[in-house]
């Protein structure tokens, strides 16, 4: 009996273990890298979803804009009493005659195409606004994630320095016990640790606020868990950050410029349509006439409006010209602003990268050597504890400058990618 049940028990345990492992894997929170957050934001962020629906709605307006108006049918019952020979009736075959008029409004040649083109350009503008919303959203997520990484690294650095200060306190206590140091050294070490614990509290609070901000961008609960940030995005090569190449990409892919360009072309089409309003629109109708049960007459009518209100049309034309000029100016202003921001962020990115390189290759190694020398000199009673604390602070400051430069570079990179409308 035991040998029969054993395989089934083993199979059940294996299935249960696999299910638990899969469930655990599904519960791993996002946030190890920024790409996992961007995927969630693209699917869930309500602001971006709303802009996509608006762009979809604008695209659906293109076909109706160029379509003919619905035709109209008019039914006229003539002489419903047959000159008083019968009671009134509404039956077409029993009245004197019945006229059926089928009417269709027809705009002047080219107006429908212009209306369709205007709607298509407005749809492009809506698509540009949706792209701009995503560019802004992704930039905010990238920047917030970089700050999240910075705070996480700052907490880790402060914890490491706190452990170091605890060891220095032990060194000071040993020297004080041997009569080689004063009690003030121990107190200074303890005060330094208390300050670092307060800094840890502030860093933790700031990290929670950034986490809540990230969750809001992802349309998740504010207190939803995020995985510890493991890595920042790699920085692009310097050759890819040349201003000339990026300027061309900005002019061709920037969502704001794309939207403004669509508005400019729509204004040009609107002006052309306004000038076409100088010409009349038509109404064409066919009217068969029924006598008794037979159609015995046919009528054909062509109707047109007479554009006599010239002062009104001239005002509309001047309005269209002014709107076109405004669209051109806005397009130029947007281009100037975007290119100015591009140059500013490229300069900031270059400065951040050089600062990080200088800190990593020069300042940090020098600070570490200074601390080792100060520690050895303190143990040999050649320097006081204040000098040792200054050396420790130099190391900490150098490491903080390093991760702060990484944060600045990531924020600048996110802004540049927002401007060019795509990742580098």
Tab-separated table of C-alpha atoms in Angstrom:
chain	number	residue	atom	x	y	z
A	1	UNK	CA	0.000	0.000	0.000
A	2	UNK	CA	2.853	2.380	0.826
A	3	UNK	CA	4.634	1.655	-2.439
A	4	UNK	CA	1.424	2.466	-4.379
A	5	UNK	CA	0.879	5.836	-2.665
A	6	UNK	CA	4.478	6.998	-2.739
A	7	UNK	CA	4.665	7.983	-6.469
A	8	UNK	CA	1.407	9.941	-6.212
A	9	UNK	CA	2.654	11.757	-3.107
A	10	UNK	CA	5.904	12.619	-4.853
A	11	UNK	CA	4.009	13.886	-7.932
A	12	UNK	CA	1.701	16.021	-5.787
A	13	UNK	CA	4.659	17.528	-3.934
A	14	UNK	CA	6.428	18.312	-7.201
A	15	UNK	CA	3.352	19.983	-8.684
A	16	UNK	CA	2.767	21.967	-5.492
A	17	UNK	CA	6.398	23.086	-5.423
A	18	UNK	CA	6.261	24.155	-9.066
A	19	UNK	CA	3.040	26.074	-8.478
A	20	UNK	CA	4.482	27.837	-5.441
A	21	UNK	CA	7.617	28.714	-7.391
A	22	UNK	CA	5.555	30.096	-10.284
A	23	UNK	CA	3.346	32.075	-7.921
A	24	UNK	CA	6.420	33.475	-6.204
A	25	UNK	CA	7.924	34.409	-9.538
A	26	UNK	CA	4.763	36.248	-10.538
A	27	UNK	CA	4.814	38.250	-7.311
A	28	UNK	CA	8.283	39.679	-7.874
A	29	UNK	CA	7.734	43.454	-7.871
A	30	UNK	CA	9.002	45.539	-10.795
A	31	UNK	CA	11.724	48.117	-10.479
A	32	UNK	CA	14.972	46.221	-10.884
A	33	UNK	CA	15.496	48.263	-14.066
A	34	UNK	CA	13.678	51.145	-15.680
A	35	UNK	CA	12.484	49.150	-18.692
A	36	UNK	CA	10.136	47.058	-16.553
A	37	UNK	CA	8.526	50.274	-15.296
A	38	UNK	CA	8.158	51.717	-18.795
A	39	UNK	CA	6.343	48.589	-19.973
A	40	UNK	CA	3.823	48.899	-17.146
A	41	UNK	CA	3.338	52.625	-17.749
A	42	UNK	CA	2.648	52.128	-21.450
A	43	UNK	CA	-0.138	49.701	-20.602
A	44	UNK	CA	-1.656	51.341	-17.517
A	45	UNK	CA	-1.013	55.067	-17.347
A	46	UNK	CA	-4.446	56.729	-17.716
A	47	UNK	CA	-3.143	60.015	-19.119
A	48	UNK	CA	-1.334	58.274	-21.965
A	49	UNK	CA	-4.290	55.963	-22.571
A	50	UNK	CA	-6.603	58.972	-22.794
A	51	UNK	CA	-4.352	60.659	-25.368
A	52	UNK	CA	-4.226	57.471	-27.443
A	53	UNK	CA	-8.028	57.273	-27.455
A	54	UNK	CA	-8.220	60.914	-28.507
A	55	UNK	CA	-5.799	60.214	-31.357
A	56	UNK	CA	-7.897	57.218	-32.380
A	57	UNK	CA	-11.049	59.353	-32.309
A	58	UNK	CA	-9.356	62.016	-34.453
A	59	UNK	CA	-8.337	59.383	-36.998
A	60	UNK	CA	-11.953	58.249	-37.262
A	61	UNK	CA	-12.994	61.785	-38.251
A	62	UNK	CA	-11.035	61.707	-41.510
A	63	UNK	CA	-13.472	59.647	-43.594
A	64	UNK	CA	-16.632	61.533	-42.518
A	65	UNK	CA	-14.922	64.890	-43.172
A	66	UNK	CA	-14.612	64.156	-46.899
A	67	UNK	CA	-17.913	62.372	-47.355
A	68	UNK	CA	-20.960	63.824	-49.055
A	69	UNK	CA	-23.827	64.902	-46.770
A	70	UNK	CA	-26.677	62.450	-46.422
A	71	UNK	CA	-29.298	62.873	-49.174
A	72	UNK	CA	-32.778	64.083	-48.236
A	73	UNK	CA	-36.153	62.792	-49.388
A	74	UNK	CA	-39.233	65.001	-49.559
A	75	UNK	CA	-42.764	63.651	-50.190
A	76	UNK	CA	-45.468	66.157	-51.216
A	77	UNK	CA	-49.111	65.060	-51.389
A	78	UNK	CA	-50.949	67.448	-53.751
A	79	UNK	CA	-54.737	67.981	-53.771
A	80	UNK	CA	-55.552	65.466	-51.042
A	81	UNK	CA	-59.314	66.039	-51.545
A	82	UNK	CA	-59.296	66.017	-55.378
A	83	UNK	CA	-60.969	69.406	-55.593
A	84	UNK	CA	-63.488	68.490	-52.881
A	85	UNK	CA	-64.654	65.229	-54.496
A	86	UNK	CA	-63.455	63.078	-51.570
A	87	UNK	CA	-62.507	63.243	-47.966
A	88	UNK	CA	-58.862	64.101	-47.204
A	89	UNK	CA	-56.545	61.118	-47.536
A	90	UNK	CA	-52.834	60.455	-47.174
A	91	UNK	CA	-52.621	57.545	-49.596
A	92	UNK	CA	-50.395	58.532	-52.552
A	93	UNK	CA	-52.481	56.635	-55.134
A	94	UNK	CA	-55.731	58.355	-54.037
A	95	UNK	CA	-54.671	62.018	-54.052
A	96	UNK	CA	-54.373	64.341	-57.004
A	97	UNK	CA	-50.633	63.822	-57.352
A	98	UNK	CA	-47.600	62.929	-55.246
A	99	UNK	CA	-44.185	64.433	-55.773
A	100	UNK	CA	-41.097	62.572	-54.489
A	101	UNK	CA	-38.019	64.805	-54.342
A	102	UNK	CA	-34.614	63.244	-53.715
A	103	UNK	CA	-32.026	65.961	-52.925
A	104	UNK	CA	-28.257	65.814	-52.562
A	105	UNK	CA	-25.962	68.658	-51.459
A	106	UNK	CA	-22.725	68.769	-53.468
A	107	UNK	CA	-19.864	71.099	-52.356
A	108	UNK	CA	-17.766	72.998	-54.858
A	109	UNK	CA	-14.995	71.030	-56.539
A	110	UNK	CA	-12.079	70.326	-54.207
A	111	UNK	CA	-13.781	71.280	-50.942
A	112	UNK	CA	-14.326	67.704	-49.845
A	113	UNK	CA	-10.669	66.838	-50.447
A	114	UNK	CA	-9.557	69.859	-48.451
A	115	UNK	CA	-11.840	68.961	-45.543
A	116	UNK	CA	-10.493	65.409	-45.608
A	117	UNK	CA	-6.904	66.704	-45.646
A	118	UNK	CA	-7.602	69.053	-42.737
A	119	UNK	CA	-9.099	66.214	-40.686
A	120	UNK	CA	-6.109	63.983	-41.526
A	121	UNK	CA	-3.680	66.678	-40.401
A	122	UNK	CA	-5.658	67.218	-37.208
A	123	UNK	CA	-5.419	63.467	-36.619
A	124	UNK	CA	-1.656	63.717	-37.083
A	125	UNK	CA	-1.604	66.529	-34.553
A	126	UNK	CA	-3.513	64.358	-32.081
A	127	UNK	CA	-1.064	61.533	-32.693
A	128	UNK	CA	1.792	63.955	-32.064
A	129	UNK	CA	0.215	65.015	-28.778
A	130	UNK	CA	-0.108	61.363	-27.767
A	131	UNK	CA	3.556	60.800	-28.618
A	132	UNK	CA	4.437	63.912	-26.660
A	133	UNK	CA	2.498	62.615	-23.664
A	134	UNK	CA	4.432	59.347	-23.792
A	135	UNK	CA	7.751	61.176	-24.216
A	136	UNK	CA	6.973	63.315	-21.169
A	137	UNK	CA	5.743	60.333	-19.159
A	138	UNK	CA	8.745	58.148	-19.996
A	139	UNK	CA	11.109	61.023	-19.164
A	140	UNK	CA	9.479	61.471	-15.769
A	141	UNK	CA	9.735	57.740	-15.083
A	142	UNK	CA	13.389	57.624	-16.135
A	143	UNK	CA	14.238	60.631	-13.981
A	144	UNK	CA	12.298	59.323	-10.966
A	145	UNK	CA	13.940	55.911	-11.341
A	146	UNK	CA	17.388	57.550	-11.451
A	147	UNK	CA	16.521	59.415	-8.265
A	148	UNK	CA	15.230	56.167	-6.745
A	149	UNK	CA	18.576	54.526	-7.598
A	150	UNK	CA	20.472	57.520	-6.209
A	151	UNK	CA	18.629	57.382	-2.885
A	152	UNK	CA	19.104	53.618	-2.660
A	153	UNK	CA	22.835	54.012	-3.250
A	154	UNK	CA	23.002	56.910	-0.794
A	155	UNK	CA	21.378	54.763	1.882
A	156	UNK	CA	23.849	51.999	1.226
A	157	UNK	CA	26.781	54.437	1.309
A	158	UNK	CA	25.573	56.015	4.542
A	159	UNK	CA	25.172	52.563	6.079
A	160	UNK	CA	28.728	51.658	5.048
A	161	UNK	CA	30.103	54.882	6.509
A	162	UNK	CA	28.063	54.273	9.663
A	163	UNK	CA	29.710	50.866	10.037
A	164	UNK	CA	33.075	52.510	9.440
A	165	UNK	CA	32.385	55.072	12.149
A	166	UNK	CA	31.457	52.256	14.522
A	167	UNK	CA	34.874	50.697	13.865
A	168	UNK	CA	36.580	54.055	14.351
A	169	UNK	CA	34.762	54.396	17.648
A	170	UNK	CA	36.185	51.050	18.697
A	171	UNK	CA	39.662	52.224	17.709
A	172	UNK	CA	39.165	55.398	19.743
A	173	UNK	CA	37.935	53.388	22.734
A	174	UNK	CA	40.964	51.101	22.530
A	175	UNK	CA	43.295	54.075	22.393
A	176	UNK	CA	41.416	55.784	25.223
A	177	UNK	CA	41.701	52.623	27.342
A	178	UNK	CA	45.452	52.669	26.690
A	179	UNK	CA	45.727	56.311	27.621
A	180	UNK	CA	46.626	57.330	24.050
A	181	UNK	CA	43.475	59.316	23.244
A	182	UNK	CA	40.966	61.539	24.966
A	183	UNK	CA	37.328	60.703	25.627
A	184	UNK	CA	36.289	63.470	23.272
A	185	UNK	CA	37.346	61.267	20.320
A	186	UNK	CA	34.799	58.643	21.349
A	187	UNK	CA	32.096	61.293	21.747
A	188	UNK	CA	32.867	62.722	18.319
A	189	UNK	CA	32.549	59.274	16.770
A	190	UNK	CA	29.193	58.761	18.493
A	191	UNK	CA	27.896	62.181	17.404
A	192	UNK	CA	28.931	61.398	13.854
A	193	UNK	CA	26.981	58.122	13.985
A	194	UNK	CA	23.894	59.882	15.344
A	195	UNK	CA	24.015	62.371	12.480
A	196	UNK	CA	24.262	59.535	9.985
A	197	UNK	CA	21.275	57.773	11.489
A	198	UNK	CA	19.275	60.960	11.082
A	199	UNK	CA	20.424	61.148	7.469
A	200	UNK	CA	19.271	57.558	6.949
A	201	UNK	CA	15.818	58.508	8.243
A	202	UNK	CA	15.661	61.440	5.815
A	203	UNK	CA	16.891	59.297	2.901
A	204	UNK	CA	14.329	56.602	3.678
A	205	UNK	CA	11.536	59.164	3.752
A	206	UNK	CA	12.660	60.656	0.434
A	207	UNK	CA	12.937	57.196	-1.109
A	208	UNK	CA	9.359	56.396	-0.065
A	209	UNK	CA	8.123	59.636	-1.641
A	210	UNK	CA	9.896	58.826	-4.905
A	211	UNK	CA	8.461	55.310	-4.770
A	212	UNK	CA	4.953	56.736	-4.355
A	213	UNK	CA	5.605	59.063	-7.312
A	214	UNK	CA	6.726	56.161	-9.479
A	215	UNK	CA	3.690	54.099	-8.519
A	216	UNK	CA	1.414	57.011	-9.424
A	217	UNK	CA	3.009	57.176	-12.878
A	218	UNK	CA	2.447	53.429	-13.238
A	219	UNK	CA	-1.178	53.636	-12.038
A	220	UNK	CA	-0.346	51.365	-9.084
A	221	UNK	CA	-1.230	51.833	-5.407
A	222	UNK	CA	1.020	54.419	-3.795
A	223	UNK	CA	2.419	51.922	-1.293
A	224	UNK	CA	2.902	49.091	-3.805
A	225	UNK	CA	6.259	47.381	-3.515
A	226	UNK	CA	9.095	48.114	-5.911
A	227	UNK	CA	12.179	45.982	-6.306
A	228	UNK	CA	15.483	47.562	-5.258
A	229	UNK	CA	17.004	49.319	-8.275
A	230	UNK	CA	19.880	47.224	-9.545
A	231	UNK	CA	21.321	49.244	-12.412
A	232	UNK	CA	21.065	52.441	-14.359
A	233	UNK	CA	20.727	52.610	-18.107
A	234	UNK	CA	24.069	52.618	-19.936
A	235	UNK	CA	25.136	55.976	-21.262
A	236	UNK	CA	25.361	56.315	-25.066
A	237	UNK	CA	28.704	56.842	-26.751
A	238	UNK	CA	29.923	60.404	-27.068
A	239	UNK	CA	29.749	60.141	-30.871
A	240	UNK	CA	25.979	59.664	-30.644
A	241	UNK	CA	25.595	62.859	-28.623
A	242	UNK	CA	26.890	65.244	-31.270
A	243	UNK	CA	24.661	68.317	-31.438
A	244	UNK	CA	24.398	68.316	-35.226
A	245	UNK	CA	23.115	64.735	-35.459
A	246	UNK	CA	20.712	65.204	-32.561
A	247	UNK	CA	19.401	68.447	-34.040
A	248	UNK	CA	18.329	66.590	-37.171
A	249	UNK	CA	16.644	63.928	-35.075
A	250	UNK	CA	14.855	66.571	-33.038
A	251	UNK	CA	13.554	68.304	-36.149
A	252	UNK	CA	12.348	64.996	-37.566
A	253	UNK	CA	10.997	63.204	-34.495
A	254	UNK	CA	10.219	65.663	-31.730
A	255	UNK	CA	6.510	65.135	-30.856
A	256	UNK	CA	5.874	68.819	-30.189
A	257	UNK	CA	7.390	69.895	-33.506
A	258	UNK	CA	5.508	67.080	-35.251
A	259	UNK	CA	2.231	68.344	-33.794
A	260	UNK	CA	3.025	71.989	-34.598
A	261	UNK	CA	3.959	71.061	-38.161
A	262	UNK	CA	0.618	69.268	-38.574
A	263	UNK	CA	-1.162	72.366	-37.231
A	264	UNK	CA	0.739	74.536	-39.710
A	265	UNK	CA	-0.231	72.390	-42.678
A	266	UNK	CA	-3.820	72.216	-41.443
A	267	UNK	CA	-3.871	76.023	-41.277
A	268	UNK	CA	-2.640	76.161	-44.885
A	269	UNK	CA	-5.427	73.823	-45.985
A	270	UNK	CA	-7.970	75.821	-43.984
A	271	UNK	CA	-6.892	78.992	-45.740
A	272	UNK	CA	-7.268	77.284	-49.112
A	273	UNK	CA	-10.715	76.029	-48.138
A	274	UNK	CA	-11.700	79.517	-47.016
A	275	UNK	CA	-10.802	80.934	-50.412
A	276	UNK	CA	-12.836	78.216	-52.100
A	277	UNK	CA	-15.886	79.489	-50.230
A	278	UNK	CA	-15.992	82.244	-52.838
A	279	UNK	CA	-17.549	79.664	-55.125
A	280	UNK	CA	-21.095	78.319	-54.710
A	281	UNK	CA	-22.177	74.928	-53.418
A	282	UNK	CA	-24.856	72.930	-55.244
A	283	UNK	CA	-28.001	71.065	-54.472
A	284	UNK	CA	-29.109	68.505	-57.070
A	285	UNK	CA	-32.538	66.897	-56.893
A	286	UNK	CA	-34.684	64.467	-58.874
A	287	UNK	CA	-38.493	64.648	-58.488
A	288	UNK	CA	-40.786	61.955	-59.954
A	289	UNK	CA	-44.532	62.784	-59.789
A	290	UNK	CA	-47.114	60.050	-59.192
A	291	UNK	CA	-50.676	60.218	-60.556
A	292	UNK	CA	-52.805	57.430	-59.245
A	293	UNK	CA	-50.615	54.353	-59.316
A	294	UNK	CA	-48.212	55.455	-62.066
A	295	UNK	CA	-45.238	57.823	-62.353
A	296	UNK	CA	-46.070	60.141	-65.252
A	297	UNK	CA	-43.754	63.132	-64.710
A	298	UNK	CA	-40.078	63.627	-63.854
A	299	UNK	CA	-38.471	66.805	-62.582
A	300	UNK	CA	-34.789	67.755	-62.279
A	301	UNK	CA	-33.514	70.660	-60.229
A	302	UNK	CA	-30.090	72.245	-59.691
A	303	UNK	CA	-29.824	74.738	-56.835
A	304	UNK	CA	-26.817	76.814	-55.786
A	305	UNK	CA	-26.112	79.413	-53.184
A	306	UNK	CA	-25.004	82.850	-54.335
A	307	UNK	CA	-21.889	84.077	-52.437
A	308	UNK	CA	-22.908	87.709	-52.126
A	309	UNK	CA	-21.745	88.367	-48.546
A	310	UNK	CA	-18.307	89.474	-49.631
A	311	UNK	CA	-17.442	91.439	-46.489
A	312	UNK	CA	-18.124	88.368	-44.350
A	313	UNK	CA	-16.006	86.171	-46.607
A	314	UNK	CA	-13.149	88.660	-46.654
A	315	UNK	CA	-13.153	88.644	-42.854
A	316	UNK	CA	-13.025	84.852	-42.862
A	317	UNK	CA	-10.135	84.940	-45.329
A	318	UNK	CA	-8.207	87.430	-43.187
A	319	UNK	CA	-8.877	85.222	-40.174
A	320	UNK	CA	-7.466	82.215	-42.017
A	321	UNK	CA	-4.370	84.203	-43.014
A	322	UNK	CA	-3.834	85.344	-39.425
A	323	UNK	CA	-4.237	81.805	-38.096
A	324	UNK	CA	-1.695	80.566	-40.644
A	325	UNK	CA	0.786	83.241	-39.585
A	326	UNK	CA	0.213	82.313	-35.941
A	327	UNK	CA	0.856	78.630	-36.712
A	328	UNK	CA	4.124	79.523	-38.454
A	329	UNK	CA	5.281	81.635	-35.522
A	330	UNK	CA	4.356	78.923	-33.015
A	331	UNK	CA	6.234	76.340	-35.095
A	332	UNK	CA	9.334	78.532	-35.146
A	333	UNK	CA	9.085	79.334	-31.433
A	334	UNK	CA	8.693	75.652	-30.564
A	335	UNK	CA	11.733	74.751	-32.680
A	336	UNK	CA	13.848	77.431	-30.999
A	337	UNK	CA	12.766	76.319	-27.537
A	338	UNK	CA	13.366	72.628	-28.213
A	339	UNK	CA	16.807	73.194	-29.728
A	340	UNK	CA	17.746	75.458	-26.828
A	341	UNK	CA	16.748	72.740	-24.349
A	342	UNK	CA	18.732	70.220	-26.384
A	343	UNK	CA	21.920	72.307	-26.172
A	344	UNK	CA	21.360	72.915	-22.453
A	345	UNK	CA	20.881	69.236	-21.637
A	346	UNK	CA	23.814	68.152	-23.790
A	347	UNK	CA	26.038	70.562	-21.880
A	348	UNK	CA	24.697	69.301	-18.549
A	349	UNK	CA	25.209	65.691	-19.593
A	350	UNK	CA	28.782	66.342	-20.668
A	351	UNK	CA	29.542	68.108	-17.381
A	352	UNK	CA	28.019	65.253	-15.360
A	353	UNK	CA	30.031	62.621	-17.236
A	354	UNK	CA	33.279	64.537	-16.784
A	355	UNK	CA	32.532	65.072	-13.098
A	356	UNK	CA	31.923	61.365	-12.596
A	357	UNK	CA	35.125	60.473	-14.445
A	358	UNK	CA	37.201	62.946	-12.444
A	359	UNK	CA	35.705	61.725	-9.193
A	360	UNK	CA	36.197	58.044	-10.019
A	361	UNK	CA	39.732	58.307	-11.384
A	362	UNK	CA	41.190	61.045	-9.211
A	363	UNK	CA	39.228	62.362	-6.233
A	364	UNK	CA	37.975	59.047	-4.832
A	365	UNK	CA	41.354	57.201	-4.944
A	366	UNK	CA	43.046	60.234	-3.383
A	367	UNK	CA	40.432	60.376	-0.617
A	368	UNK	CA	40.870	56.686	0.141
A	369	UNK	CA	44.647	57.074	0.353
A	370	UNK	CA	44.226	60.097	2.611
A	371	UNK	CA	41.921	58.143	4.921
A	372	UNK	CA	44.268	55.152	5.131
A	373	UNK	CA	47.163	57.440	5.909
A	374	UNK	CA	45.158	59.342	8.522
A	375	UNK	CA	44.000	56.102	10.148
A	376	UNK	CA	47.561	54.776	10.363
A	377	UNK	CA	48.812	58.113	11.708
A	378	UNK	CA	46.024	58.242	14.305
A	379	UNK	CA	46.885	54.764	15.510
A	380	UNK	CA	50.503	55.927	15.842
A	381	UNK	CA	49.478	59.146	17.626
A	382	UNK	CA	50.699	61.352	14.812
A	383	UNK	CA	47.338	63.052	14.005
A	384	UNK	CA	44.282	63.797	16.077
A	385	UNK	CA	40.811	62.320	15.671
A	386	UNK	CA	39.481	65.432	13.945
A	387	UNK	CA	41.910	64.856	11.071
A	388	UNK	CA	40.715	61.269	10.801
A	389	UNK	CA	37.078	62.446	10.670
A	390	UNK	CA	37.917	64.943	7.929
A	391	UNK	CA	39.515	62.155	5.884
A	392	UNK	CA	36.440	59.994	6.346
A	393	UNK	CA	34.183	62.852	5.263
A	394	UNK	CA	36.269	63.346	2.132
A	395	UNK	CA	35.681	59.722	1.112
A	396	UNK	CA	31.997	60.041	1.739
A	397	UNK	CA	31.778	63.314	-0.159
A	398	UNK	CA	33.647	61.826	-3.109
A	399	UNK	CA	31.313	58.823	-3.307
A	400	UNK	CA	28.264	61.066	-2.978
A	401	UNK	CA	29.564	63.246	-5.797
A	402	UNK	CA	30.018	60.145	-7.912
A	403	UNK	CA	26.462	58.882	-7.571
A	404	UNK	CA	25.104	62.431	-7.784
A	405	UNK	CA	26.896	62.855	-11.123
A	406	UNK	CA	25.338	59.576	-12.286
A	407	UNK	CA	21.909	60.911	-11.282
A	408	UNK	CA	22.472	64.172	-13.148
A	409	UNK	CA	23.640	62.312	-16.263
A	410	UNK	CA	20.569	60.057	-16.233
A	411	UNK	CA	18.194	63.012	-15.829
A	412	UNK	CA	19.886	64.869	-18.690
A	413	UNK	CA	19.747	61.769	-20.865
A	414	UNK	CA	16.025	61.367	-20.153
A	415	UNK	CA	15.425	64.996	-21.157
A	416	UNK	CA	17.388	64.555	-24.385
A	417	UNK	CA	15.409	61.435	-25.268
A	418	UNK	CA	12.188	63.325	-24.575
A	419	UNK	CA	13.276	66.006	-27.008
A	420	UNK	CA	14.209	63.609	-29.809
A	421	UNK	CA	11.116	61.470	-29.195
A	422	UNK	CA	12.990	58.155	-28.987
A	423	UNK	CA	15.631	56.339	-26.957
A	424	UNK	CA	19.293	56.753	-27.745
